[in-house]
Amino acid sequence: MRFYHHEKTEFFVIPDVIEGGEEENDRLIRELPSIFRDKAAPVWHLHESLERLVRLCEEWLRVCFGSSGQYAAIRTARWHRRMNEAFTEIYIRCQLRTKIHGLRMLDGRVLGNYPLDTADSTNLACNVPKTEQKYPELTLQLRALGCSEQQVLEGRCAVLKHAIESVTPPTIEQWINSAAKAA
């Protein structure tokens, strides 16, 4: 309970089964003690029905989008079509204003295209230590400056963090206007 009431705990994700079915995930939501509901956010998996998404958005202040099933790989053409279908359904057709949290969606190429209120990622934790595999040119530049290995890691972290923070997602209204122009 200590962290639940912490001023920086805006919400938490209700446990889910990523490749599970709608019934299984709805059961996990029902098992949530009601005293935690005001900060809880259920997950809608992209392979699940749009009907379930609408129902969750009607019942919760925030819903998390999780890439799964045939939409597990983010940024594919199929994934983008599904994301557009989902946002069109809730924000244009149903005119809901539920906040959306993107699970694994801090990539600027995702974050900059969808009206996500919040997002998370393991990008920094996974990519900062991969000095030779991910962004090796960044590592070379830092080493050329005479940075120690610890400073290389810190520098990589700072640059990647800045890249994420420099992207601003569109507002719901901006996304709706953009979708209308594309239609």
Short mmCIF file of C-alpha atoms in Angstrom, two decimals:
data_model
loop_
_atom_site.label_atom_id
_atom_site.label_comp_id
_atom_site.label_asym_id
_atom_site.label_seq_id
_atom_site.Cartn_x
_atom_site.Cartn_y
_atom_site.Cartn_z
CA MET A 1 0.00 0.00 0.00
CA ARG A 2 2.97 2.30 0.56
CA PHE A 3 3.60 2.70 -3.17
CA TYR A 4 -0.07 2.74 -4.13
CA HIS A 5 -0.57 6.01 -2.27
CA HIS A 6 2.74 7.53 -3.40
CA GLU A 7 2.22 10.86 -5.16
CA LYS A 8 4.07 9.66 -8.26
CA THR A 9 1.99 6.51 -8.69
CA GLU A 10 -0.49 7.69 -11.27
CA PHE A 11 -1.64 4.22 -12.32
CA PHE A 12 -0.65 0.57 -12.47
CA VAL A 13 -1.29 -2.13 -15.04
CA ILE A 14 -3.71 -4.90 -14.09
CA PRO A 15 -1.96 -8.27 -14.60
CA ASP A 16 -2.83 -9.84 -17.93
CA VAL A 17 -2.09 -12.84 -20.12
CA ILE A 18 -0.47 -11.46 -23.27
CA GLU A 19 -1.46 -14.26 -25.62
CA GLY A 20 -4.51 -15.16 -23.57
CA GLY A 21 -8.13 -14.81 -24.53
CA GLU A 22 -10.56 -12.03 -23.73
CA GLU A 23 -12.39 -14.14 -21.15
CA GLU A 24 -9.16 -14.95 -19.33
CA ASN A 25 -8.11 -11.30 -19.20
CA ASP A 26 -11.59 -10.15 -18.18
CA ARG A 27 -11.43 -12.65 -15.30
CA LEU A 28 -8.15 -11.10 -14.11
CA ILE A 29 -9.79 -7.66 -14.20
CA ARG A 30 -12.74 -8.93 -12.14
CA GLU A 31 -10.30 -10.34 -9.57
CA LEU A 32 -8.87 -6.86 -8.93
CA PRO A 33 -9.91 -5.72 -5.43
CA SER A 34 -12.26 -2.75 -5.82
CA ILE A 35 -10.15 -0.60 -3.48
CA PHE A 36 -7.49 -0.45 -6.23
CA ARG A 37 -9.79 0.44 -9.12
CA ASP A 38 -9.14 4.19 -9.13
CA LYS A 39 -5.49 3.70 -10.18
CA ALA A 40 -5.83 0.49 -12.18
CA ALA A 41 -5.51 0.23 -15.96
CA PRO A 42 -6.57 -2.89 -17.86
CA VAL A 43 -4.74 -4.09 -20.97
CA TRP A 44 -6.35 -4.40 -24.38
CA HIS A 45 -4.25 -6.61 -26.63
CA LEU A 46 -4.23 -5.68 -30.29
CA HIS A 47 -5.29 -9.22 -31.27
CA GLU A 48 -8.47 -8.85 -29.20
CA SER A 49 -11.77 -7.50 -30.49
CA LEU A 50 -12.53 -3.83 -30.94
CA GLU A 51 -15.75 -4.50 -29.01
CA ARG A 52 -13.67 -5.39 -25.94
CA LEU A 53 -11.58 -2.25 -26.43
CA VAL A 54 -14.69 -0.06 -26.51
CA ARG A 55 -16.10 -1.77 -23.41
CA LEU A 56 -12.83 -1.23 -21.51
CA CYS A 57 -12.69 2.41 -22.60
CA GLU A 58 -16.26 2.95 -21.44
CA GLU A 59 -15.48 1.45 -18.02
CA TRP A 60 -11.95 2.71 -17.26
CA LEU A 61 -10.22 6.10 -17.23
CA ARG A 62 -7.08 4.61 -18.79
CA VAL A 63 -6.53 1.53 -20.95
CA CYS A 64 -3.17 0.05 -21.93
CA PHE A 65 -2.52 -1.11 -25.49
CA GLY A 66 -0.39 -4.23 -25.74
CA SER A 67 1.07 -5.51 -29.01
CA SER A 68 0.27 -9.20 -29.32
CA GLY A 69 -0.69 -12.05 -31.61
CA GLN A 70 -0.32 -11.12 -35.25
CA TYR A 71 0.41 -7.55 -34.06
CA ALA A 72 3.27 -8.43 -31.70
CA ALA A 73 5.92 -6.74 -33.85
CA ILE A 74 5.50 -2.99 -33.59
CA ARG A 75 5.82 -0.66 -36.58
CA THR A 76 4.84 -3.24 -39.20
CA ALA A 77 2.19 -2.23 -41.75
CA ARG A 78 -0.25 -4.66 -40.12
CA TRP A 79 0.48 -3.21 -36.66
CA HIS A 80 -0.06 0.39 -37.86
CA ARG A 81 -3.38 -0.58 -39.51
CA ARG A 82 -4.57 -2.14 -36.25
CA MET A 83 -3.49 0.86 -34.18
CA ASN A 84 -5.38 3.15 -36.57
CA GLU A 85 -8.46 0.91 -36.38
CA ALA A 86 -8.34 1.02 -32.58
CA PHE A 87 -7.94 4.78 -32.27
CA THR A 88 -10.57 5.37 -34.97
CA GLU A 89 -13.00 3.15 -33.09
CA ILE A 90 -12.62 4.79 -29.69
CA TYR A 91 -11.93 8.42 -30.62
CA ILE A 92 -13.89 8.92 -33.86
CA ARG A 93 -16.71 6.36 -33.99
CA CYS A 94 -17.45 6.15 -30.25
CA GLN A 95 -16.18 9.64 -29.35
CA LEU A 96 -14.61 8.42 -26.12
CA ARG A 97 -11.73 10.27 -24.47
CA THR A 98 -10.10 7.46 -22.50
CA LYS A 99 -6.39 7.91 -21.81
CA ILE A 100 -4.25 5.33 -23.61
CA HIS A 101 -0.95 3.94 -22.31
CA GLY A 102 1.27 2.27 -24.89
CA LEU A 103 3.10 -0.81 -23.64
CA ARG A 104 6.52 -1.07 -25.38
CA MET A 105 5.71 2.07 -27.37
CA LEU A 106 8.38 4.64 -26.46
CA ASP A 107 9.94 4.35 -29.91
CA GLY A 108 9.70 7.86 -31.39
CA ARG A 109 8.33 6.39 -34.62
CA VAL A 110 5.37 5.11 -32.59
CA LEU A 111 5.07 7.81 -29.96
CA GLY A 112 5.01 10.60 -32.54
CA ASN A 113 2.14 9.08 -34.51
CA TYR A 114 -0.48 8.12 -31.94
CA PRO A 115 -2.32 10.01 -29.17
CA LEU A 116 -0.76 8.12 -26.30
CA ASP A 117 -1.18 9.77 -22.91
CA THR A 118 1.73 7.72 -21.55
CA ALA A 119 3.99 4.92 -22.77
CA ASP A 120 6.71 2.63 -21.50
CA SER A 121 9.57 0.63 -22.91
CA THR A 122 12.63 -1.38 -22.08
CA ASN A 123 14.53 0.50 -24.80
CA LEU A 124 17.17 2.05 -22.54
CA ALA A 125 17.70 -1.02 -20.38
CA CYS A 126 18.09 -3.23 -23.44
CA ASN A 127 20.03 -0.96 -25.79
CA VAL A 128 22.40 1.09 -23.61
CA PRO A 129 24.63 -1.92 -22.73
CA LYS A 130 24.74 -3.11 -26.38
CA THR A 131 27.58 -0.72 -27.18
CA GLU A 132 28.73 -2.59 -30.30
CA GLN A 133 25.38 -3.85 -31.62
CA LYS A 134 23.01 -0.90 -31.17
CA TYR A 135 24.10 2.55 -32.31
CA PRO A 136 27.83 1.67 -32.54
CA GLU A 137 28.51 5.09 -34.09
CA LEU A 138 27.38 6.70 -30.83
CA THR A 139 29.79 4.48 -28.89
CA LEU A 140 32.64 5.40 -31.26
CA GLN A 141 31.97 9.12 -30.85
CA LEU A 142 31.95 8.87 -27.07
CA ARG A 143 35.15 6.84 -27.02
CA ALA A 144 36.77 9.35 -29.38
CA LEU A 145 36.07 11.99 -26.73
CA GLY A 146 38.12 9.90 -24.28
CA CYS A 147 35.16 8.66 -22.25
CA SER A 148 35.65 5.72 -19.88
CA GLU A 149 33.39 2.69 -20.36
CA GLN A 150 31.13 3.95 -17.55
CA GLN A 151 30.96 7.37 -19.23
CA VAL A 152 30.18 5.68 -22.56
CA LEU A 153 27.19 3.94 -20.94
CA GLU A 154 26.05 7.15 -19.25
CA GLY A 155 26.42 9.08 -22.50
CA ARG A 156 24.50 6.49 -24.49
CA CYS A 157 21.75 6.56 -21.88
CA ALA A 158 21.56 10.36 -22.00
CA VAL A 159 21.39 10.48 -25.80
CA LEU A 160 18.77 7.73 -26.08
CA LYS A 161 16.71 9.25 -23.26
CA HIS A 162 16.82 12.64 -24.98
CA ALA A 163 15.71 11.05 -28.26
CA ILE A 164 12.63 9.64 -26.52
CA GLU A 165 11.83 12.81 -24.61
CA SER A 166 12.11 15.01 -27.70
CA VAL A 167 9.06 13.35 -29.28
CA THR A 168 5.63 14.72 -28.43
CA PRO A 169 2.63 12.54 -29.23
CA PRO A 170 -0.28 14.18 -31.03
CA THR A 171 -3.25 15.14 -28.89
CA ILE A 172 -6.48 13.25 -29.46
CA GLU A 173 -7.83 16.20 -31.46
CA GLN A 174 -4.66 16.44 -33.57
CA TRP A 175 -4.82 12.71 -34.30
CA ILE A 176 -8.52 12.92 -35.25
CA ASN A 177 -7.82 15.84 -37.61
CA SER A 178 -4.89 13.98 -39.15
CA ALA A 179 -6.99 10.81 -39.58
CA ALA A 180 -9.76 12.85 -41.24
CA LYS A 181 -7.29 14.34 -43.72
CA ALA A 182 -5.88 10.90 -44.54
CA ALA A 183 -9.35 9.42 -45.17
#
